[in-house]
């Protein structure tokens, strides 16, 4: 059946100039709007800890000296960073009470303005520029519980916003810097969490970029506690009461005693050392031994026997081994075959294509994320693609072109196992380069789908279509190479395990069209040490919310109506997940007599 072609969206471009070519496209109607550059009036400045000369600023938004975090100078190697646009990683933007998602999670800081492409709400596509000359103050923090930037603008911009994006209700305009309702007065960027090194670079770059391009703008990096108060003001129009100081979760001496634990009636055993157990302390990264243990616990004790039969769990070393060059690699075979040879013995007794789910935990650059491959046995065959093309009519031409591209992605020859034997093969499995110390497939033509996690787990709407779903609690780097490498592995595993007659068109094709990449919109971690906890909870939550068909073993009866995100967040709050893992370990200790 042909897919519906989406009509071109109207683009509304709020701008102080219209000479930027990338705001115009062949498939959009651009409505350039000229905002006159008005000489900025007395902007608020911090003098003796008080903000002055701005009638719409309230004491709640006062920035004291103690609130300001010193921002270090940029290293000399970044001296040319001001010569080109800089990307702020941002998932959503609120204009007062009006919220939009950000396309590709990127806001560009350009020479004269912030440039943002927004989606969602009652408008599908808004191409907006916010001139620095319209910005009075810009406060930001990556360290608050909700990383965010808070922007106060001149009333002229808000009036223009209301003209083209009307949001008035019985309480006034949805975005109005002069409103008495704190929720309506500011623009807020929902910043994405970053690793410590990336946070340091982004903080310095954002601060010095804005100070350089717009010296009159008040730019401050504020403390985590003050940023959270500003968030509560902008989001809820109130400052929450100070929360009691949290006592970090710390293991005692008995907890750190080495233990042997067993799963599946003790047929699966783990020897956990003191070092393994130490990583359960708050602020520590979970290591591979704890990750593997708890995933096996979910697999053997949370999933029903029926679901276990349809699920295969890779250990945490699989992807590392697949993509790690070794002295035993044969230089005389293709890069794809070299990668495959590193892991094929691990799966000699496993039929991956009898499974519905493949779970792949991955650790790269000291960060854990997890990939769930679903319904991979449902990918189309060469015969499917050809017969579908014959059945399509003229109105289905777009889908037809897509399918024809799919048939070209992996070239069929007499030796179907050799799918990447020379550089001229017509294939989506590109020649290998070693980047970031990972021997991965290089892919430039994959655009991951960004889907709400509820659509993926809802039993009524859950698709049976093949997909490579990436669950990442930071989402600071593209995973298209990871997806491409896993597709290549699946193709080779299929070609080595499934013998087909010569000239058969029954061969399954694993490419970006037949098994696309999906980036699941999942709760994001709020620090830099909990990534391991998040991937464990993602998988636990995924199977729990498929429980209507998967019979997930859960003692919680009240959670069945909760959303994935709420249930996931609830089980990750504070130190609860670390305590839960420790309790599971203590419940499965094997006595010396056993």
XYZ file of C-alpha atoms in Angstrom:
594
model
C 0.000 0.000 0.000
C 1.427 3.381 -0.914
C 2.416 5.825 1.787
C 0.657 9.174 1.910
C 2.691 12.053 0.586
C 2.746 14.947 3.046
C 1.934 18.308 1.494
C 4.571 21.010 1.756
C 4.264 22.933 5.008
C 3.904 26.660 5.256
C 6.947 28.306 6.773
C 6.570 31.389 8.899
C 9.846 33.241 9.209
C 10.137 35.859 11.932
C 13.274 37.771 11.026
C 15.143 41.040 11.350
C 16.475 40.582 7.828
C 15.654 38.279 4.947
C 18.996 37.755 3.243
C 19.583 34.256 4.570
C 19.225 31.710 1.784
C 18.613 28.716 4.005
C 15.233 30.076 5.049
C 13.846 29.479 1.562
C 13.152 26.121 0.011
C 11.429 24.827 -3.077
C 8.836 23.018 -1.009
C 7.819 25.830 1.330
C 6.036 29.146 1.209
C 8.286 31.678 2.885
C 6.724 34.746 4.451
C 9.663 37.014 5.290
C 8.833 39.586 7.933
C 11.056 42.594 8.445
C 11.613 43.712 12.009
C 13.276 47.122 12.060
C 16.515 47.143 13.996
C 15.599 49.521 16.780
C 18.411 50.931 18.828
C 18.300 49.019 22.072
C 17.112 51.106 24.975
C 18.604 50.967 28.420
C 18.854 47.252 28.978
C 18.914 45.684 32.419
C 22.343 45.525 33.944
C 23.539 44.072 37.181
C 24.607 46.801 39.533
C 25.115 45.932 43.183
C 23.135 42.756 42.619
C 20.021 44.591 41.431
C 18.469 44.678 37.965
C 17.487 48.207 36.981
C 15.893 50.165 34.145
C 13.332 47.566 33.126
C 9.744 48.012 34.155
C 8.679 44.431 33.396
C 11.412 42.742 35.438
C 10.285 41.518 38.851
C 12.292 40.702 41.929
C 11.717 37.015 41.234
C 14.052 37.304 38.227
C 16.801 39.215 40.004
C 20.248 37.718 39.447
C 22.535 38.154 42.440
C 26.304 37.948 42.341
C 26.126 34.607 44.130
C 23.957 33.235 41.316
C 26.563 33.864 38.626
C 29.001 31.117 37.594
C 32.350 32.270 36.256
C 32.875 31.164 32.667
C 36.445 30.396 31.662
C 37.976 31.631 28.437
C 37.815 29.383 25.396
C 41.008 27.417 24.659
C 43.040 28.928 21.842
C 42.260 25.970 19.562
C 38.621 27.179 19.493
C 39.548 30.742 18.580
C 37.905 30.487 15.149
C 34.598 29.184 16.507
C 32.977 32.621 16.135
C 33.487 32.565 12.379
C 30.651 30.125 11.730
C 27.260 29.280 13.293
C 27.356 27.322 16.539
C 24.810 24.606 17.357
C 23.014 24.712 20.696
C 21.591 21.281 21.487
C 17.970 21.994 22.368
C 14.941 19.671 22.397
C 12.096 22.188 22.756
C 11.389 25.912 23.111
C 8.643 27.680 25.043
C 7.467 31.160 24.111
C 5.545 31.949 27.265
C 2.984 29.138 27.497
C 3.420 28.122 23.826
C 5.762 25.169 23.304
C 7.394 23.857 20.113
C 9.728 20.967 19.407
C 13.030 21.801 17.730
C 13.797 20.145 14.415
C 16.962 18.018 14.672
C 17.350 19.250 18.290
C 19.467 22.181 17.081
C 19.219 25.963 17.514
C 21.843 27.857 15.507
C 23.648 30.876 16.914
C 24.513 32.938 13.841
C 26.174 36.309 13.266
C 23.116 38.376 14.221
C 20.442 36.000 15.471
C 19.277 32.689 16.880
C 17.925 30.561 14.040
C 15.434 27.815 14.925
C 13.202 25.441 12.977
C 10.202 24.553 15.111
C 7.527 21.883 14.820
C 4.485 20.848 16.799
C 1.669 22.792 18.376
C -0.987 24.081 16.006
C 1.643 24.973 13.357
C 3.570 22.208 11.667
C 6.591 24.203 10.564
C 7.901 27.516 11.856
C 11.210 28.858 10.593
C 12.156 31.575 13.067
C 14.998 33.985 13.642
C 15.365 35.902 16.897
C 17.727 38.862 16.475
C 20.260 39.491 19.229
C 19.153 43.128 19.144
C 15.760 41.958 20.452
C 17.268 40.040 23.366
C 17.629 41.900 26.649
C 18.931 39.062 28.823
C 20.086 35.463 28.338
C 20.582 33.271 31.435
C 21.501 29.602 31.124
C 22.697 26.532 33.004
C 23.537 22.962 31.991
C 23.851 21.840 35.613
C 20.321 22.403 36.867
C 17.894 19.536 37.262
C 16.290 20.748 34.029
C 19.070 22.254 31.859
C 17.657 25.402 30.284
C 18.252 28.895 28.930
C 15.935 31.793 29.868
C 15.553 34.689 27.436
C 13.970 38.063 28.043
C 13.099 39.952 24.853
C 11.825 43.388 23.909
C 8.085 43.828 23.621
C 8.394 44.542 19.871
C 9.391 40.957 19.150
C 6.571 39.541 21.288
C 4.002 41.688 19.475
C 5.284 40.437 16.121
C 5.177 36.878 17.430
C 1.540 37.356 18.448
C 0.676 38.828 15.033
C 1.778 35.726 13.131
C 1.393 33.096 15.847
C -1.673 34.282 17.787
C -1.977 32.600 21.173
C -4.291 34.866 23.145
C -6.741 33.410 25.633
C -8.986 34.791 28.360
C -5.877 35.665 30.400
C -4.111 37.604 27.647
C -1.411 36.803 25.123
C 0.343 33.460 25.479
C 3.709 35.200 25.127
C 3.994 38.709 26.542
C 7.081 40.158 28.292
C 4.833 42.633 30.145
C 2.400 40.026 31.480
C 1.897 39.689 35.226
C 1.834 35.924 34.707
C 5.445 34.709 34.990
C 4.706 31.776 32.687
C 4.000 34.125 29.760
C 6.935 36.515 30.053
C 10.019 34.642 28.859
C 11.384 32.381 26.161
C 12.873 29.160 27.463
C 15.204 26.743 25.671
C 15.117 23.163 26.971
C 18.829 22.372 26.709
C 19.995 18.810 26.252
C 22.271 17.217 28.842
C 25.896 16.934 27.807
C 28.953 15.048 28.953
C 31.210 17.036 31.341
C 33.739 17.842 28.599
C 31.050 18.883 26.103
C 29.266 20.923 28.778
C 32.441 22.880 29.491
C 32.974 23.646 25.800
C 29.312 24.573 25.188
C 29.129 26.809 28.275
C 32.214 28.783 27.261
C 31.223 28.960 23.608
C 27.639 30.117 24.194
C 28.751 32.743 26.709
C 31.642 34.217 24.715
C 29.819 33.903 21.362
C 26.909 36.023 22.606
C 29.140 38.500 24.424
C 31.151 38.937 21.223
C 28.223 39.256 18.832
C 26.014 41.343 21.120
C 27.991 43.201 23.808
C 24.865 44.937 25.157
C 23.084 41.654 25.867
C 23.155 40.527 29.503
C 24.565 36.999 29.338
C 25.052 34.929 32.495
C 25.733 31.314 33.314
C 23.803 30.843 36.545
C 24.048 28.314 39.336
C 22.087 25.072 39.199
C 19.814 26.045 42.093
C 19.028 29.501 40.677
C 18.421 28.054 37.206
C 15.938 25.584 38.681
C 14.111 28.434 40.406
C 13.926 30.322 37.116
C 12.616 27.171 35.447
C 9.885 26.852 38.079
C 8.972 30.508 37.562
C 8.788 30.210 33.787
C 7.022 26.855 33.854
C 4.788 27.023 36.922
C 4.844 30.722 37.990
C 6.188 29.862 41.424
C 9.449 29.154 43.152
C 9.436 25.778 44.833
C 10.439 25.494 48.462
C 14.037 24.477 49.075
C 14.309 20.727 49.067
C 16.184 18.997 51.853
C 19.730 18.081 50.991
C 19.786 14.663 49.431
C 21.874 12.041 51.185
C 23.881 10.123 48.561
C 23.257 6.401 48.367
C 26.332 4.655 49.799
C 26.982 0.965 50.239
C 28.167 -0.353 53.584
C 31.025 -2.791 54.197
C 28.806 -5.884 53.987
C 27.352 -4.723 50.689
C 30.854 -4.533 49.223
C 31.765 -8.105 50.102
C 32.385 -10.122 46.887
C 29.374 -12.258 46.000
C 28.415 -15.054 43.623
C 24.866 -14.641 42.358
C 22.750 -16.954 40.264
C 19.849 -16.669 37.824
C 17.645 -19.203 36.035
C 17.871 -21.735 38.873
C 21.567 -20.901 39.290
C 22.439 -22.089 35.788
C 23.655 -18.549 35.064
C 26.271 -17.355 37.564
C 28.019 -14.038 38.100
C 31.001 -13.458 40.347
C 30.649 -9.869 41.525
C 33.797 -8.349 42.992
C 34.014 -5.442 45.427
C 34.890 -3.249 42.461
C 31.732 -4.354 40.640
C 29.582 -3.595 43.677
C 31.283 -0.270 44.338
C 29.851 1.133 41.123
C 26.379 0.971 42.709
C 27.320 3.945 44.892
C 25.642 7.147 43.777
C 27.731 9.086 41.285
C 29.526 5.979 39.973
C 29.157 4.521 36.474
C 27.715 1.022 36.219
C 30.257 -1.392 34.752
C 29.701 -4.201 32.261
C 29.355 -6.908 34.931
C 26.448 -5.133 36.655
C 24.835 -4.244 33.312
C 25.019 -7.852 32.099
C 23.737 -9.223 35.416
C 20.669 -6.990 35.567
C 19.780 -7.470 31.888
C 19.951 -11.241 32.437
C 17.765 -10.759 35.517
C 15.135 -8.978 33.383
C 15.441 -11.667 30.710
C 15.093 -14.705 32.999
C 12.883 -13.408 35.791
C 10.780 -10.600 34.316
C 9.905 -11.976 30.887
C 7.472 -14.806 30.425
C 8.747 -18.023 28.857
C 6.910 -17.178 25.632
C 8.585 -13.772 25.329
C 11.988 -15.179 26.276
C 11.787 -17.555 23.332
C 11.197 -14.577 21.051
C 13.977 -12.440 22.527
C 17.755 -12.648 22.247
C 19.989 -10.729 24.645
C 23.526 -9.923 23.531
C 26.122 -9.347 26.216
C 27.786 -5.982 26.668
C 30.950 -7.064 24.808
C 29.207 -7.992 21.558
C 29.226 -4.604 19.831
C 32.717 -3.800 21.125
C 34.010 -7.069 19.692
C 32.166 -6.514 16.405
C 33.772 -3.102 15.895
C 37.219 -3.588 17.425
C 40.129 -4.267 15.105
C 42.359 -7.155 16.106
C 45.622 -8.788 15.068
C 43.691 -11.861 13.937
C 41.725 -9.915 11.316
C 42.212 -11.286 7.796
C 43.321 -8.388 5.530
C 42.431 -10.339 2.378
C 38.652 -10.269 2.877
C 36.140 -7.425 2.833
C 35.757 -5.090 5.777
C 32.222 -6.387 6.323
C 33.432 -10.004 6.508
C 36.242 -9.024 8.882
C 33.728 -7.489 11.262
C 31.421 -10.469 10.990
C 34.210 -13.013 11.573
C 34.957 -11.483 14.967
C 31.557 -12.512 16.370
C 30.168 -15.328 14.217
C 31.343 -18.062 16.612
C 29.351 -16.478 19.411
C 26.146 -17.193 17.476
C 26.845 -20.531 15.827
C 24.040 -22.234 17.796
C 21.596 -19.313 17.715
C 18.914 -18.573 15.124
C 18.437 -14.834 15.435
C 15.753 -14.902 12.759
C 13.425 -16.937 14.940
C 13.334 -13.990 17.383
C 11.182 -10.868 17.506
C 13.529 -8.796 19.658
C 17.307 -8.436 19.779
C 18.743 -6.423 22.681
C 22.207 -4.905 22.185
C 23.790 -2.939 25.083
C 26.581 -0.658 23.855
C 29.301 1.297 25.631
C 31.147 3.956 23.639
C 33.289 6.766 25.010
C 32.322 5.845 28.593
C 28.609 6.185 27.809
C 25.991 3.417 27.862
C 23.040 3.272 25.493
C 20.986 0.343 24.244
C 19.583 -0.783 20.892
C 16.431 -2.847 20.466
C 16.045 -4.492 17.057
C 12.449 -5.580 16.535
C 10.673 -7.689 13.919
C 13.869 -8.027 11.868
C 12.569 -11.267 10.359
C 9.792 -9.241 8.698
C 12.092 -7.318 6.358
C 11.191 -7.453 2.690
C 12.811 -9.852 0.268
C 14.047 -9.088 -3.226
C 10.918 -10.768 -4.560
C 8.684 -8.622 -2.317
C 10.247 -5.446 -3.622
C 9.947 -6.449 -7.264
C 6.326 -7.653 -6.995
C 5.322 -4.555 -5.045
C 6.733 -2.355 -7.795
C 4.611 -4.147 -10.415
C 1.427 -3.620 -8.383
C 1.897 0.087 -7.774
C 0.051 2.635 -9.896
C 1.123 6.097 -10.967
C -0.106 7.713 -7.740
C 2.315 5.493 -5.801
C 5.390 6.687 -7.700
C 7.145 8.117 -4.627
C 6.977 4.840 -2.779
C 7.973 2.986 -5.935
C 11.123 5.050 -6.250
C 11.938 4.311 -2.649
C 11.520 0.591 -3.183
C 13.572 0.592 -6.355
C 16.336 2.290 -4.419
C 16.062 -0.503 -1.879
C 16.627 -3.176 -4.529
C 19.807 -1.445 -5.582
C 21.200 -1.057 -2.100
C 22.482 -4.623 -1.827
C 23.607 -6.120 -5.135
C 22.570 -9.675 -5.905
C 25.229 -11.948 -7.411
C 25.839 -15.668 -7.721
C 27.822 -15.781 -4.507
C 25.268 -14.139 -2.294
C 27.440 -14.460 0.816
C 29.983 -12.072 -0.677
C 27.933 -8.882 -0.458
C 30.781 -6.465 -0.065
C 33.729 -7.931 -1.947
C 34.817 -4.885 -3.908
C 34.483 -1.140 -3.867
C 32.249 -1.065 -6.950
C 29.440 -3.175 -5.420
C 26.047 -1.461 -5.377
C 25.471 -1.687 -1.672
C 24.587 0.308 1.402
C 27.492 -1.349 3.172
C 30.178 1.235 2.577
C 33.926 0.712 2.676
C 35.317 0.882 6.166
C 37.161 3.725 7.830
C 38.373 3.699 11.390
C 36.777 6.639 13.197
C 36.711 7.293 16.928
C 38.517 3.972 17.436
C 35.384 2.088 16.363
C 35.489 -0.059 13.215
C 31.966 0.825 12.067
C 30.134 1.119 8.770
C 30.106 4.675 7.457
C 26.638 5.834 6.457
C 25.628 9.274 5.237
C 22.114 8.663 3.909
C 20.302 7.580 7.074
C 17.881 10.019 8.712
C 16.609 8.435 11.948
C 12.928 8.733 12.746
C 12.241 10.477 16.048
C 9.199 8.784 17.578
C 7.407 9.213 20.864
C 8.139 6.138 22.963
C 4.425 5.663 23.700
C 3.818 4.915 20.006
C 6.415 2.147 20.165
C 5.073 0.405 23.259
C 1.319 1.000 23.074
C -0.217 -2.426 22.538
C -3.048 -1.082 20.341
C -0.864 0.908 17.976
C 2.415 -0.997 18.185
C 3.792 -1.689 14.741
C 4.996 -5.086 13.572
C 7.339 -3.349 11.155
C 11.078 -3.992 11.419
C 13.060 -1.254 13.164
C 16.353 -0.541 14.877
C 15.292 1.435 17.959
C 17.956 3.418 19.810
C 17.391 4.238 23.478
C 19.885 6.910 24.536
C 19.701 8.981 27.732
C 21.942 11.763 26.366
C 21.425 11.742 22.581
C 24.440 13.995 22.019
C 25.862 12.168 19.020
C 24.465 10.524 15.916
C 24.048 6.739 16.008
C 23.570 6.212 12.269
C 26.904 4.395 12.016
C 25.804 2.049 14.796
C 22.543 1.302 12.979
C 24.399 0.770 9.682
C 26.866 -1.609 11.362
C 24.042 -3.655 12.897
C 22.257 -3.839 9.533
C 25.438 -5.111 7.938
C 25.801 -7.714 10.685
C 22.203 -8.896 10.220
C 22.674 -9.188 6.455
C 25.823 -11.279 6.828
C 24.315 -13.408 9.591
C 21.329 -14.046 7.346
C 23.442 -14.830 4.291
C 25.681 -17.222 6.226
C 22.862 -19.029 8.021
C 20.072 -19.128 5.415
C 20.903 -21.178 2.328
C 18.763 -20.238 -0.661
C 18.578 -21.742 -4.160
C 20.567 -19.971 -6.856
C 18.500 -17.248 -8.562
C 16.052 -17.250 -5.644
C 14.357 -13.939 -4.935
C 13.575 -14.950 -1.363
C 16.672 -13.324 0.118
C 15.888 -10.735 2.793
C 17.414 -7.279 2.449
C 18.570 -5.336 5.496
C 18.922 -1.663 4.609
C 17.656 1.733 5.735
C 14.385 1.294 3.835
C 13.525 -2.216 5.007
C 14.616 -1.746 8.639
C 14.835 1.985 9.472
C 16.501 3.648 12.437
C 14.294 5.071 15.186
C 15.515 7.367 17.962
C 13.070 6.798 20.806
C 12.006 9.903 22.731
C 12.811 8.650 26.212
C 13.498 10.335 29.583
C 16.953 11.915 29.641
C 19.491 11.578 32.436
C 20.107 14.605 34.624
C 23.731 13.955 35.450
C 26.720 12.249 33.870
C 26.863 8.999 35.824
C 23.418 7.376 35.464
C 23.486 6.241 31.819
C 23.762 2.585 32.869
C 20.718 2.890 35.117
C 18.714 4.432 32.302
C 19.350 1.694 29.747
C 18.334 -0.962 32.295
C 15.122 0.899 33.056
C 14.391 1.519 29.358
C 14.372 -2.222 28.630
C 12.425 -3.020 31.788
C 9.867 -0.332 30.932
C 9.642 -1.414 27.294
C 8.629 -4.967 28.130
C 6.386 -3.878 30.982
C 4.421 -1.620 28.647
C 4.100 -4.399 26.100
C 2.707 -6.555 28.908
C -0.795 -6.920 27.442
C 0.699 -9.322 24.911
C 4.055 -10.107 26.452
C 2.890 -11.119 29.954
C 5.667 -9.179 31.671
C 6.062 -10.430 35.223
C 5.391 -7.401 37.430
C 4.176 -7.103 40.988
C 2.906 -3.572 40.352
C -0.782 -3.602 39.524
C -1.298 0.150 39.752
C 1.294 0.943 37.093
C -0.526 -0.629 34.189
C -2.249 2.650 33.289
C 0.879 4.813 33.569
C 2.856 6.023 30.587
C 6.261 4.660 29.667
C 7.972 7.932 30.613
C 6.208 8.310 33.967
C 6.833 4.703 34.952
C 10.430 4.932 33.790
C 11.087 8.181 35.665
C 9.418 6.892 38.835
C 11.745 3.907 38.966
C 14.809 6.059 38.329
C 14.083 8.788 40.883
C 16.935 9.465 43.244
C 18.875 6.376 44.161
C 15.959 3.969 43.874
C 17.344 2.084 40.864
C 20.743 1.577 42.504
C 19.023 0.268 45.648
C 16.805 -1.974 43.543
C 19.810 -3.505 41.765
C 21.537 -4.117 45.109
C 18.388 -5.766 46.501
C 18.158 -8.029 43.439
C 21.812 -9.023 43.907
C 21.261 -9.821 47.600
C 18.183 -11.895 46.744
C 20.188 -14.059 44.335
C 23.323 -14.758 46.330
C 24.421 -18.393 45.998
C 25.455 -19.909 49.313
C 28.785 -21.713 49.586
C 26.959 -25.046 49.999
C 25.442 -24.652 46.539
